[in-house]
Amino acid sequence: MFGNMVCSGSMERLIQVTQELSMARTLERVMEIVRTAARALAWADGATFVLRDGDKCYYADEDAISPLWKGKRFPMEICISGWVMRNRHATVIEDVFADPRIPADVYRKTFVKSMAMVPIRTADPIGAIGVYWTEKRRPGEELVKVLQALADATSVSISNVYLYQELSERIAELTRQKELAESAILAKNQFLANMSHEIRTPLNGILGMLQLLQLSGLSDEGGGYARLAQDGATRLLALLNNVLDISRLDAGGLALEQDAVDLDELLRSVEAHFEHEAQAKGLGLAFDQAGAGTPARFIGDATRLRQILFNLVGNAVKFTPAGVVGVSVRCTHVRGDGRARLHFTVSDTGIGMDDRQSGVVFDNFTQADGAHNRHYEGAGLGLSIAAKLARMMNGSICLDSEPGRGTDCHLLVEVRIAQEDAQPLAERRTPAWTGDVLPEGTGGAEDAPSRLLLQRVPQPDDSTLEPRRQG
Ligand SMILES: Nc1ncnc2c1ncn2[C@@H]1O[C@H](COP(=O)(O)OP(=O)(O)OP(=O)(O)O)[C@@H](O)[C@H]1O
Ligand SMILES: [Mg+2]
C-alpha cells in the first residue's frame, strides 16, 4: 500500500524543483537540488545522483540517513545504475538481495533493502537518479513517473549548465583578450610617452645650441645650415609633442585646464603664428570679426584651444596653394548655467578632400592621400588630437570639403562664461581690429578673395549644421 503512495504535494514540489533547476548554474547546485528533491518526493531514506563516466558509474552525490557510495566508481556492468543507463529505462527493486543485477556485497554494508532508479536523459543516458528504503517496498508507477519527470528536468538543467559554463568561459576568454589588448595599448602609450619625453629633453638642448650658434657670427652659408637644422629640430619637437599628446589622450591621461581665456588674444596669437607663412605663400589670411553676442572672455583651456586652432589653421594654410584662409567665430547659444557653445570656422580655398578622404583623416597617423606625404609635411596626428580635445570640451570637429574647391572646418566647443565677462566681443573690440588682422596685400575685408570666402563660409546653427564628416 505504502509503496504505491505518492505524496499529495508531489506535483507542486516537482514544479518548484523544476523552477529551482532552471536557475541552477553549476552541476553541484543541480545535484544538491535533485538529491534532496528525489528523497522528498519518494519519501525515501536515501537518494543518489549517479553520472556516467565512460564505462563507469560515478556516484557523484547523495542524501541519505547513512553513507551510501558517494565518490565511488563502479563498472557499468555490475551496478544497477549501469543497467538503467544501458537499458534506458527505469527499474524498481522490491528486495535488493533477491535481484541478480544487484551486487549484494556492496549493498549489505548499507541500509538499503529496496530501491527505484531512473535514467537521466532517456535517449542517451548521462546518469541516473536512485532512491532507497530501509525496508522492502515496491514503489508504484506514479512514483516512477514523478522520478522520471525529475530526471528529465535534471537533464535539461545539466545541458543548461554546460551551455552556461561554455558561455561564461567564452566571455571570460574574450574579457581576458580585451584586457590583454588594453594593457598592450596602455604599455604602448606609456612607451611612447616615455620615449617622447626622453627625446624631447636633448632636442630642446640641440635647439638652444642652434640658436646660440646662429648668434655666434656664422658666415652666410654656415648661418643657412644652422637655420635649416633649427627648422628640422623644431619640426621634430612639434611631432614629438603630438605623439606625446595622442598617447596621453588615448590613455585618458590628459586633463583640461580652466583658464580665463581672452578670445581676442587667442585669435591674434593664432593669426600672428601663421601670418608669415601665409604671406610667403601669397595667401590671404582673414580673421573675421566675432559674431554678435560672442563673449569676449570665457573659462576654458587656452593652450588646448590654441592647439586645436593651430592645427586647423595650419592645415588650411598647408593645403591651400592659392586664395584665402578665413577664420570666424560666433556663439551659437548660451545656456542658463553660464555654458556657451562657440563655433569656430576655418575655411580655405585649397585642395580639398573627397568623402572617402575626409572620412579617414580623424584617425591617428592618417593623411587623406598617402601621396601627400611627398608634398606636404606632417604625421597625420593633428586632426585626431584636435577632435579628441574638442570632444573633451563637449564639442566636435566636422569637415565640409570638396576636392579642388576647398575645405570648411567647423569646430564646436563648450565654454563657461563668468557673469562679468558676458559682454560680447563684438561690442568691446575697436573697429581697427578687422583691418589689423588681414595680412598685407589682401586689401581688407572688401577685396575679392575675402568676399568670395565669405560667400562660401556657411553660418549654420547648431541644429542645422550637417557636416559631411565628423571627428
Ligand atoms: N584644410 C585641409 N585641406 C585639405 N586636406 C586637409 C585639410 N585638413 C586636413 N586635411 C587632410 O587631412 C589629413 C590629416 O590632417 P592632420 O592635421 O591630422 O595631419 P597633418 O596635417 O598631415 O599632420 P600633422 O597635423 O600631424 O602635422 C592631412 O594630411 C590632409 O590630407
Ligand atoms: Mg595638421
Coordinates of N, CA and C in Angstrom, one line a residue, residues 224-446:
G224 N 72.9 79.7 -42.8 CA 71.9 79.0 -43.6 C 71.7 77.5 -43.1
Y225 N 72.9 76.9 -42.9 CA 72.8 75.5 -42.4 C 72.2 75.4 -41.0
A226 N 72.6 76.3 -40.2 CA 72.1 76.3 -38.8 C 70.6 76.5 -38.8
R227 N 70.2 77.5 -39.7 CA 68.7 77.7 -39.7 C 67.9 76.4 -40.2
L228 N 68.5 75.8 -41.2 CA 67.9 74.5 -41.7 C 67.8 73.5 -40.6
A229 N 68.9 73.4 -39.8 CA 69.0 72.4 -38.7 C 67.9 72.8 -37.7
Q230 N 67.8 74.1 -37.4 CA 66.9 74.5 -36.4 C 65.4 74.2 -36.9
D231 N 65.1 74.5 -38.2 CA 63.8 74.2 -38.7 C 63.5 72.7 -38.5
G232 N 64.5 71.9 -38.9 CA 64.3 70.4 -38.7 C 64.0 70.0 -37.3
A233 N 64.8 70.6 -36.4 CA 64.6 70.2 -35.0 C 63.3 70.8 -34.4
T234 N 62.9 71.9 -34.9 CA 61.6 72.5 -34.4 C 60.4 71.6 -34.9
R235 N 60.5 71.1 -36.1 CA 59.5 70.2 -36.6 C 59.5 68.9 -35.8
L236 N 60.7 68.4 -35.6 CA 60.8 67.2 -34.8 C 60.2 67.3 -33.4
L237 N 60.4 68.5 -32.8 CA 59.8 68.8 -31.5 C 58.3 68.8 -31.5
A238 N 57.8 69.4 -32.6 CA 56.3 69.5 -32.8 C 55.8 68.1 -32.9
L239 N 56.5 67.3 -33.7 CA 56.0 65.9 -33.9 C 56.0 65.1 -32.6
L240 N 57.1 65.3 -31.8 CA 57.2 64.6 -30.5 C 56.0 65.1 -29.6
N241 N 55.8 66.4 -29.6 CA 54.7 66.9 -28.7 C 53.4 66.2 -29.1
N242 N 53.2 66.1 -30.4 CA 51.9 65.5 -30.9 C 51.8 64.0 -30.5
V243 N 53.0 63.3 -30.6 CA 53.0 61.9 -30.2 C 52.7 61.8 -28.7
L244 N 53.3 62.6 -28.0 CA 53.1 62.7 -26.5 C 51.6 62.9 -26.2
D245 N 51.0 63.9 -26.9 CA 49.6 64.2 -26.7 C 48.7 63.1 -27.0
I246 N 48.9 62.5 -28.2 CA 48.0 61.4 -28.6 C 48.1 60.2 -27.7
S247 N 49.3 59.9 -27.2 CA 49.4 58.8 -26.3 C 48.7 59.1 -25.0
R248 N 48.9 60.4 -24.6 CA 48.2 60.8 -23.3 C 46.7 60.8 -23.5
L249 N 46.2 61.3 -24.6 CA 44.8 61.3 -24.9 C 44.2 59.9 -25.0
D250 N 44.9 59.0 -25.7 CA 44.4 57.6 -25.8 C 44.4 56.9 -24.5
A251 N 45.3 57.3 -23.6 CA 45.4 56.6 -22.3 C 44.5 57.3 -21.3
G252 N 43.8 58.4 -21.7 CA 42.9 59.1 -20.8 C 43.7 59.9 -19.8
G253 N 44.9 60.2 -20.1 CA 45.7 60.8 -19.0 C 45.9 62.3 -19.3
L254 N 45.0 62.9 -20.0 CA 45.2 64.4 -20.3 C 44.0 65.1 -19.7
A255 N 44.3 66.0 -18.8 CA 43.2 66.8 -18.2 C 43.2 68.2 -18.8
L256 N 42.0 68.8 -18.9 CA 41.9 70.2 -19.4 C 42.1 71.2 -18.2
E257 N 42.7 72.3 -18.5 CA 42.8 73.4 -17.6 C 41.6 74.3 -17.6
Q258 N 41.5 75.1 -16.6 CA 40.3 76.0 -16.6 C 41.0 77.4 -16.5
D259 N 41.3 78.0 -17.6 CA 41.9 79.3 -17.7 C 40.8 80.4 -18.0
A260 N 41.2 81.6 -17.7 CA 40.4 82.7 -18.2 C 40.9 83.0 -19.6
V261 N 40.1 82.8 -20.6 CA 40.6 83.0 -21.9 C 40.0 84.3 -22.5
D262 N 41.0 85.0 -23.1 CA 40.6 86.3 -23.9 C 40.5 85.9 -25.4
L263 N 39.3 85.9 -25.9 CA 39.1 85.4 -27.3 C 39.9 86.2 -28.3
D264 N 40.0 87.5 -28.1 CA 40.7 88.3 -29.0 C 42.2 87.9 -29.0
E265 N 42.7 87.8 -27.8 CA 44.1 87.4 -27.7 C 44.4 86.0 -28.3
L266 N 43.5 85.1 -28.1 CA 43.6 83.8 -28.6 C 43.7 83.9 -30.2
L267 N 42.8 84.6 -30.7 CA 42.7 84.6 -32.2 C 44.0 85.4 -32.8
R268 N 44.4 86.4 -32.1 CA 45.6 87.2 -32.5 C 46.8 86.3 -32.5
S269 N 46.9 85.5 -31.4 CA 48.1 84.6 -31.3 C 48.2 83.6 -32.5
V270 N 47.0 83.1 -32.8 CA 46.9 82.1 -33.9 C 47.3 82.9 -35.2
E271 N 46.7 84.0 -35.4 CA 47.0 84.8 -36.6 C 48.4 85.1 -36.7
A272 N 49.0 85.6 -35.6 CA 50.4 86.0 -35.7 C 51.3 84.8 -36.1
H273 N 50.9 83.7 -35.6 CA 51.7 82.5 -35.8 C 51.8 82.1 -37.3
F274 N 50.7 82.4 -38.0 CA 50.6 81.9 -39.4 C 50.8 83.1 -40.5
E275 N 50.9 84.3 -39.9 CA 51.0 85.5 -40.8 C 52.1 85.3 -41.9
H276 N 53.3 85.0 -41.4 CA 54.4 85.0 -42.3 C 54.3 83.8 -43.3
E277 N 53.9 82.7 -42.8 CA 53.8 81.5 -43.7 C 52.7 81.8 -44.8
A278 N 51.6 82.4 -44.4 CA 50.5 82.7 -45.4 C 51.1 83.7 -46.4
Q279 N 51.7 84.7 -45.9 CA 52.3 85.8 -46.7 C 53.3 85.2 -47.7
A280 N 54.1 84.3 -47.2 CA 55.2 83.7 -48.1 C 54.5 82.9 -49.2
K281 N 53.3 82.3 -48.9 CA 52.7 81.6 -50.0 C 51.8 82.4 -50.9
G282 N 51.7 83.7 -50.5 CA 50.8 84.6 -51.2 C 49.3 84.4 -50.9
L283 N 49.0 83.9 -49.7 CA 47.6 83.6 -49.3 C 47.1 84.7 -48.5
G284 N 45.8 84.9 -48.6 CA 45.1 85.9 -47.7 C 44.8 85.2 -46.4
L285 N 44.9 85.9 -45.3 CA 44.6 85.3 -44.0 C 43.5 86.2 -43.4
A286 N 42.3 85.8 -43.4 CA 41.2 86.7 -43.0 C 40.5 86.2 -41.7
F287 N 40.9 86.9 -40.6 CA 40.2 86.6 -39.3 C 39.0 87.5 -39.2
D288 N 37.8 87.0 -39.4 CA 36.6 87.8 -39.3 C 36.3 88.3 -37.9
Q289 N 35.5 89.4 -37.9 CA 35.1 89.9 -36.6 C 34.2 88.8 -36.0
A290 N 34.3 88.7 -34.6 CA 33.4 87.7 -34.0 C 32.0 88.0 -34.2
G291 N 31.2 87.0 -34.3 CA 29.7 87.2 -34.5 C 29.1 87.9 -33.3
A292 N 28.0 88.5 -33.6 CA 27.3 89.3 -32.5 C 27.0 88.3 -31.3
G293 N 27.2 88.8 -30.1 CA 26.8 88.0 -28.9 C 27.9 87.1 -28.5
T294 N 29.1 87.1 -29.2 CA 30.1 86.2 -28.8 C 30.8 86.7 -27.6
P295 N 31.0 86.0 -26.5 CA 31.6 86.5 -25.3 C 33.1 86.8 -25.5
A296 N 33.5 88.0 -24.9 CA 34.9 88.4 -25.1 C 35.8 87.5 -24.3
R297 N 35.4 87.1 -23.1 CA 36.2 86.3 -22.3 C 35.4 85.1 -21.8
F298 N 36.1 84.0 -21.5 CA 35.4 82.8 -21.0 C 36.3 81.9 -20.3
I299 N 35.8 80.9 -19.7 CA 36.7 80.0 -18.9 C 36.8 78.7 -19.8
G300 N 38.1 78.3 -20.1 CA 38.4 77.2 -20.9 C 39.9 76.9 -20.9
D301 N 40.3 75.9 -21.6 CA 41.7 75.6 -21.7 C 42.3 76.4 -22.9
A302 N 43.0 77.5 -22.6 CA 43.5 78.4 -23.6 C 44.6 77.6 -24.5
T303 N 45.4 76.9 -23.8 CA 46.5 76.2 -24.5 C 46.0 75.2 -25.5
R304 N 45.0 74.4 -25.0 CA 44.5 73.3 -25.9 C 43.6 73.9 -27.0
L305 N 42.9 75.0 -26.7 CA 42.1 75.6 -27.7 C 43.0 76.2 -28.8
R306 N 44.1 76.8 -28.4 CA 45.1 77.3 -29.3 C 45.7 76.2 -30.2
Q307 N 45.9 75.1 -29.5 CA 46.5 73.9 -30.2 C 45.5 73.4 -31.3
I308 N 44.3 73.4 -31.0 CA 43.3 72.9 -32.0 C 43.3 73.9 -33.2
L309 N 43.2 75.2 -32.8 CA 43.1 76.2 -33.9 C 44.4 76.2 -34.7
F310 N 45.6 76.0 -34.0 CA 46.9 76.0 -34.8 C 46.8 74.9 -35.8
N311 N 46.3 73.7 -35.4 CA 46.3 72.6 -36.4 C 45.3 72.9 -37.5
L312 N 44.1 73.4 -37.2 CA 43.1 73.7 -38.2 C 43.5 74.8 -39.2
V313 N 44.1 75.9 -38.6 CA 44.5 76.9 -39.5 C 45.8 76.5 -40.2
G314 N 46.7 75.7 -39.5 CA 47.9 75.2 -40.1 C 47.6 74.3 -41.3
N315 N 46.6 73.4 -41.1 CA 46.1 72.6 -42.3 C 45.6 73.4 -43.4
A316 N 44.8 74.4 -43.1 CA 44.2 75.3 -44.1 C 45.3 75.9 -44.9
V317 N 46.3 76.5 -44.2 CA 47.4 77.2 -44.9 C 48.3 76.2 -45.7
K318 N 48.5 75.0 -45.1 CA 49.4 74.0 -45.7 C 48.7 73.4 -47.0
F319 N 47.4 73.2 -46.9 CA 46.8 72.5 -48.1 C 46.1 73.5 -49.0
T320 N 46.5 74.8 -48.9 CA 45.9 75.8 -49.9 C 47.0 76.5 -50.7
P321 N 47.1 76.1 -51.9 CA 48.2 76.7 -52.7 C 47.9 78.2 -53.1
A322 N 46.6 78.6 -53.2 CA 46.3 80.0 -53.6 C 44.9 80.3 -53.1
G323 N 44.7 81.6 -52.8 CA 43.4 82.1 -52.3 C 43.5 82.6 -50.9
V324 N 42.5 82.2 -50.1 CA 42.3 82.8 -48.8 C 42.0 81.7 -47.8
V325 N 42.6 82.0 -46.6 CA 42.2 81.2 -45.4 C 41.4 82.1 -44.5
G326 N 40.3 81.7 -44.1 CA 39.4 82.5 -43.3 C 39.1 81.9 -41.9
V327 N 39.1 82.7 -40.9 CA 38.7 82.2 -39.6 C 37.6 83.0 -39.0
S328 N 36.5 82.4 -38.6 CA 35.5 83.2 -37.9 C 35.0 82.5 -36.7
V329 N 34.4 83.2 -35.8 CA 33.8 82.6 -34.6 C 32.5 83.3 -34.2
R330 N 31.6 82.5 -33.7 CA 30.4 83.0 -33.2 C 29.9 82.1 -32.0
C331 N 29.0 82.7 -31.3 CA 28.5 82.0 -30.1 C 27.1 81.4 -30.6
T332 N 26.9 80.1 -30.6 CA 25.7 79.6 -31.1 C 24.6 79.6 -30.0
H333 N 24.9 79.3 -28.8 CA 23.9 79.5 -27.8 C 24.5 79.5 -26.4
V334 N 23.9 80.3 -25.5 CA 24.3 80.4 -24.1 C 23.2 79.7 -23.3
R335 N 23.7 78.8 -22.4 CA 22.7 78.2 -21.5 C 22.5 78.9 -20.2
G336 N 21.5 78.6 -19.5 CA 21.2 79.3 -18.3 C 22.3 79.2 -17.2
D337 N 23.0 78.0 -17.3 CA 24.0 77.8 -16.2 C 25.4 78.4 -16.6
G338 N 25.4 79.3 -17.6 CA 26.6 80.0 -17.9 C 27.5 79.3 -18.9
R339 N 27.0 78.2 -19.5 CA 27.7 77.5 -20.5 C 27.4 78.0 -21.9
A340 N 28.4 78.2 -22.7 CA 28.1 78.7 -24.1 C 28.8 77.8 -25.1
R341 N 28.3 77.8 -26.3 CA 28.8 77.0 -27.3 C 29.5 77.9 -28.4
L342 N 30.8 77.7 -28.6 CA 31.4 78.6 -29.6 C 31.6 77.8 -30.8
H343 N 31.4 78.4 -31.9 CA 31.5 77.8 -33.2 C 32.6 78.5 -34.0
F344 N 33.7 77.9 -34.2 CA 34.8 78.4 -35.0 C 34.7 77.8 -36.4
T345 N 35.0 78.6 -37.4 CA 35.0 78.0 -38.7 C 36.3 78.4 -39.4
V346 N 37.0 77.5 -39.9 CA 38.3 77.7 -40.6 C 38.0 77.3 -42.0
S347 N 38.1 78.3 -43.0 CA 37.8 77.9 -44.4 C 39.0 78.2 -45.2
D348 N 39.1 77.4 -46.2 CA 40.2 77.6 -47.2 C 39.7 77.3 -48.6
T349 N 40.5 77.8 -49.5 CA 40.2 77.6 -51.0 C 41.2 76.6 -51.5
G350 N 41.6 75.6 -50.7 CA 42.7 74.8 -51.1 C 42.3 73.5 -51.8
I351 N 43.1 72.5 -51.7 CA 43.0 71.3 -52.5 C 41.7 70.4 -52.1
G352 N 41.2 70.6 -50.9 CA 40.0 69.9 -50.5 C 40.2 68.4 -50.4
M353 N 39.1 67.7 -50.1 CA 39.2 66.2 -50.0 C 37.8 65.7 -50.5
D354 N 37.9 64.4 -50.9 CA 36.6 63.8 -51.3 C 36.0 63.1 -50.0
D355 N 34.8 62.6 -50.1 CA 34.2 62.0 -48.9 C 35.0 60.9 -48.3
R356 N 35.6 60.0 -49.1 CA 36.4 58.9 -48.6 C 37.5 59.5 -47.7
Q357 N 38.2 60.5 -48.3 CA 39.4 61.0 -47.6 C 39.0 61.7 -46.3
S358 N 37.9 62.5 -46.4 CA 37.6 63.2 -45.1 C 37.0 62.2 -44.1
G359 N 36.7 61.0 -44.5 CA 36.2 60.0 -43.6 C 37.3 59.4 -42.8
V360 N 38.5 59.5 -43.2 CA 39.6 58.8 -42.5 C 40.6 59.7 -41.8
V361 N 40.5 61.0 -42.1 CA 41.6 61.9 -41.6 C 41.6 62.1 -40.1
F362 N 40.5 61.7 -39.4 CA 40.5 61.8 -38.0 C 41.2 60.6 -37.3
D363 N 41.6 59.6 -38.0 CA 42.3 58.5 -37.4 C 43.8 58.9 -37.2
N364 N 44.4 58.3 -36.2 CA 45.8 58.6 -35.9 C 46.7 58.3 -37.1
F365 N 47.6 59.1 -37.3 CA 48.7 58.9 -38.3 C 48.1 58.7 -39.7
T366 N 46.9 59.4 -40.0 CA 46.3 59.2 -41.3 C 46.3 60.5 -42.0
Q367 N 46.7 60.5 -43.3 CA 46.6 61.6 -44.1 C 45.6 61.2 -45.3
A368 N 45.0 62.2 -45.8 CA 43.9 62.0 -46.8 C 44.5 61.1 -48.0
D369 N 45.6 61.4 -48.4 CA 46.2 60.7 -49.5 C 47.7 60.5 -49.2
G370 N 48.0 59.2 -49.1 CA 49.4 58.8 -48.8 C 50.4 59.6 -49.7
A371 N 50.0 59.9 -50.9 CA 50.9 60.6 -51.8 C 51.3 62.0 -51.4
H372 N 50.4 62.5 -50.5 CA 50.6 63.9 -50.0 C 51.9 64.0 -49.3
N373 N 52.3 62.8 -48.6 CA 53.5 62.8 -47.8 C 54.7 63.4 -48.6
R374 N 54.7 63.2 -49.9 CA 55.8 63.8 -50.6 C 55.7 65.3 -50.7
H375 N 54.5 65.8 -50.7 CA 54.4 67.3 -51.0 C 54.2 68.0 -49.7
Y376 N 53.4 67.4 -48.7 CA 53.1 68.2 -47.5 C 53.6 67.4 -46.3
E377 N 54.3 68.2 -45.5 CA 54.8 67.5 -44.3 C 53.8 67.3 -43.3
G378 N 54.0 66.5 -42.3 CA 53.0 66.2 -41.2 C 52.9 64.7 -41.0
A379 N 52.5 64.4 -39.8 CA 52.4 62.9 -39.4 C 51.0 62.4 -39.5
G380 N 50.0 63.3 -39.7 CA 48.6 62.9 -39.7 C 48.1 62.7 -38.3
L381 N 48.6 63.5 -37.4 CA 48.1 63.4 -36.0 C 47.2 64.6 -35.6
G382 N 47.5 65.7 -36.3 CA 46.8 67.0 -35.8 C 45.3 66.9 -35.7
L383 N 44.6 66.4 -36.7 CA 43.1 66.4 -36.6 C 42.7 65.4 -35.6
S384 N 43.4 64.3 -35.5 CA 43.0 63.3 -34.5 C 43.1 63.9 -33.1
I385 N 44.2 64.6 -32.8 CA 44.3 65.2 -31.5 C 43.3 66.3 -31.3
A386 N 43.1 67.1 -32.4 CA 42.1 68.2 -32.3 C 40.7 67.7 -32.0
A387 N 40.3 66.6 -32.7 CA 39.0 66.1 -32.5 C 38.8 65.5 -31.1
K388 N 39.9 64.9 -30.6 CA 39.8 64.3 -29.2 C 39.7 65.5 -28.2
L389 N 40.5 66.5 -28.4 CA 40.4 67.6 -27.5 C 39.0 68.3 -27.5
A390 N 38.5 68.4 -28.8 CA 37.2 69.1 -28.9 C 36.1 68.2 -28.2
R391 N 36.3 66.9 -28.3 CA 35.3 66.1 -27.6 C 35.4 66.3 -26.1
M392 N 36.6 66.4 -25.6 CA 36.8 66.7 -24.1 C 36.1 68.0 -23.7
M393 N 36.0 68.9 -24.7 CA 35.4 70.2 -24.4 C 33.9 70.1 -24.8
N394 N 33.3 68.9 -24.8 CA 31.9 68.7 -25.1 C 31.6 69.2 -26.5
G395 N 32.5 69.1 -27.4 CA 32.3 69.6 -28.7 C 32.7 68.6 -29.8
S396 N 32.9 69.1 -31.0 CA 33.3 68.2 -32.1 C 33.9 69.0 -33.2
I397 N 34.5 68.3 -34.1 CA 35.0 69.0 -35.3 C 34.4 68.3 -36.5
C398 N 34.0 69.1 -37.5 CA 33.5 68.4 -38.7 C 34.0 69.2 -39.9
L399 N 34.1 68.4 -41.0 CA 34.7 68.9 -42.2 C 33.7 68.9 -43.3
D400 N 33.7 70.0 -44.1 CA 32.9 70.1 -45.3 C 33.8 70.4 -46.4
S401 N 34.1 69.5 -47.2 CA 35.2 69.7 -48.1 C 34.9 69.2 -49.5
E402 N 35.5 69.8 -50.5 CA 35.3 69.4 -51.9 C 36.6 69.4 -52.6
P403 N 37.0 68.4 -53.3 CA 38.3 68.4 -54.0 C 38.4 69.5 -55.0
G404 N 39.5 70.3 -54.9 CA 39.7 71.4 -55.8 C 39.0 72.7 -55.4
R405 N 38.1 72.6 -54.5 CA 37.4 73.9 -54.1 C 37.7 74.4 -52.8
G406 N 38.1 73.5 -51.9 CA 38.5 73.9 -50.5 C 37.7 73.2 -49.4
T407 N 38.0 73.6 -48.2 CA 37.5 72.9 -47.1 C 37.0 73.9 -46.0
D408 N 35.8 73.6 -45.5 CA 35.4 74.4 -44.3 C 35.5 73.4 -43.1
C409 N 36.2 73.9 -42.1 CA 36.3 73.0 -40.9 C 35.6 73.7 -39.8
H410 N 34.6 73.0 -39.2 CA 33.8 73.6 -38.1 C 34.3 73.0 -36.8
L411 N 34.6 73.9 -35.9 CA 34.9 73.4 -34.5 C 33.9 73.9 -33.5
L412 N 33.3 73.0 -32.8 CA 32.3 73.4 -31.8 C 32.9 73.0 -30.4
V413 N 32.9 74.0 -29.5 CA 33.4 73.7 -28.2 C 32.4 74.4 -27.1
E414 N 32.4 73.8 -26.0 CA 31.6 74.4 -24.9 C 32.5 75.1 -24.0
V415 N 32.2 76.3 -23.6 CA 33.0 77.0 -22.6 C 32.1 77.6 -21.5
R416 N 32.7 78.1 -20.5 CA 31.9 78.7 -19.4 C 32.1 80.2 -19.4
I417 N 31.0 80.9 -19.2 CA 31.2 82.4 -19.2 C 30.9 82.9 -17.7
A418 N 31.9 83.6 -17.2 CA 31.7 84.2 -15.9 C 30.7 85.4 -16.2
Q419 N 29.9 85.7 -15.2 CA 28.8 86.7 -15.3 C 29.4 88.0 -15.8
E420 N 30.6 88.4 -15.2 CA 31.1 89.8 -15.5 C 31.7 89.8 -16.9
D421 N 31.9 88.6 -17.5 CA 32.6 88.5 -18.9 C 31.5 88.3 -20.0
A422 N 30.3 88.5 -19.6 CA 29.3 88.2 -20.6 C 29.2 89.2 -21.7
Q423 N 30.0 90.3 -21.6 CA 30.0 91.4 -22.6 C 30.5 90.8 -23.9
P424 N 29.7 90.9 -25.0 CA 30.2 90.3 -26.2 C 31.4 90.9 -26.8
L425 N 32.2 90.1 -27.5 CA 33.5 90.6 -28.1 C 33.2 91.7 -29.1
A426 N 32.2 91.5 -29.9 CA 31.9 92.4 -31.0 C 31.7 93.8 -30.5
E427 N 31.1 94.0 -29.3 CA 30.9 95.3 -28.7 C 32.2 95.9 -28.1
R428 N 33.1 95.1 -27.7 CA 34.3 95.5 -27.0 C 35.3 95.9 -28.0
R429 N 35.4 95.2 -29.1 CA 36.5 95.4 -30.0 C 36.5 96.7 -30.7
T430 N 37.6 97.3 -31.0 CA 37.7 98.6 -31.7 C 37.5 98.2 -33.2
P431 N 37.0 99.1 -34.0 CA 36.8 98.8 -35.4 C 38.1 98.5 -36.1
A432 N 39.3 99.0 -35.6 CA 40.6 98.8 -36.2 C 40.9 97.4 -36.3
W433 N 40.3 96.6 -35.5 CA 40.7 95.1 -35.3 C 40.6 94.4 -36.7
T434 N 39.5 94.7 -37.4 CA 39.3 94.0 -38.7 C 40.4 94.2 -39.7
G435 N 40.8 95.5 -39.8 CA 41.8 95.9 -40.7 C 43.1 95.3 -40.2
D436 N 43.4 95.2 -38.9 CA 44.6 94.7 -38.4 C 44.9 93.3 -38.8
V437 N 43.8 92.5 -38.8 CA 44.0 91.1 -38.9 C 44.3 90.6 -40.3
L438 N 44.0 91.4 -41.3 CA 44.3 91.0 -42.6 C 45.8 91.2 -43.0
P439 N 46.4 90.2 -43.6 CA 47.8 90.4 -43.9 C 48.0 91.4 -45.0
E440 N 49.1 91.9 -45.0 CA 49.5 92.9 -46.0 C 49.1 92.4 -47.4
G441 N 48.6 93.3 -48.2 CA 48.4 92.9 -49.6 C 47.0 92.3 -49.9
T442 N 46.2 92.0 -48.9 CA 44.9 91.4 -49.1 C 43.8 92.4 -49.3
G443 N 44.2 93.7 -48.9 CA 43.3 94.8 -49.2 C 42.0 94.9 -48.3
G444 N 42.0 94.3 -47.1 CA 40.9 94.4 -46.2 C 39.7 93.5 -46.6
A445 N 38.7 93.7 -45.8 CA 37.5 92.8 -46.0 C 36.8 92.9 -47.3
E446 N 37.1 94.1 -48.0 CA 36.4 94.3 -49.2 C 37.0 93.6 -50.4

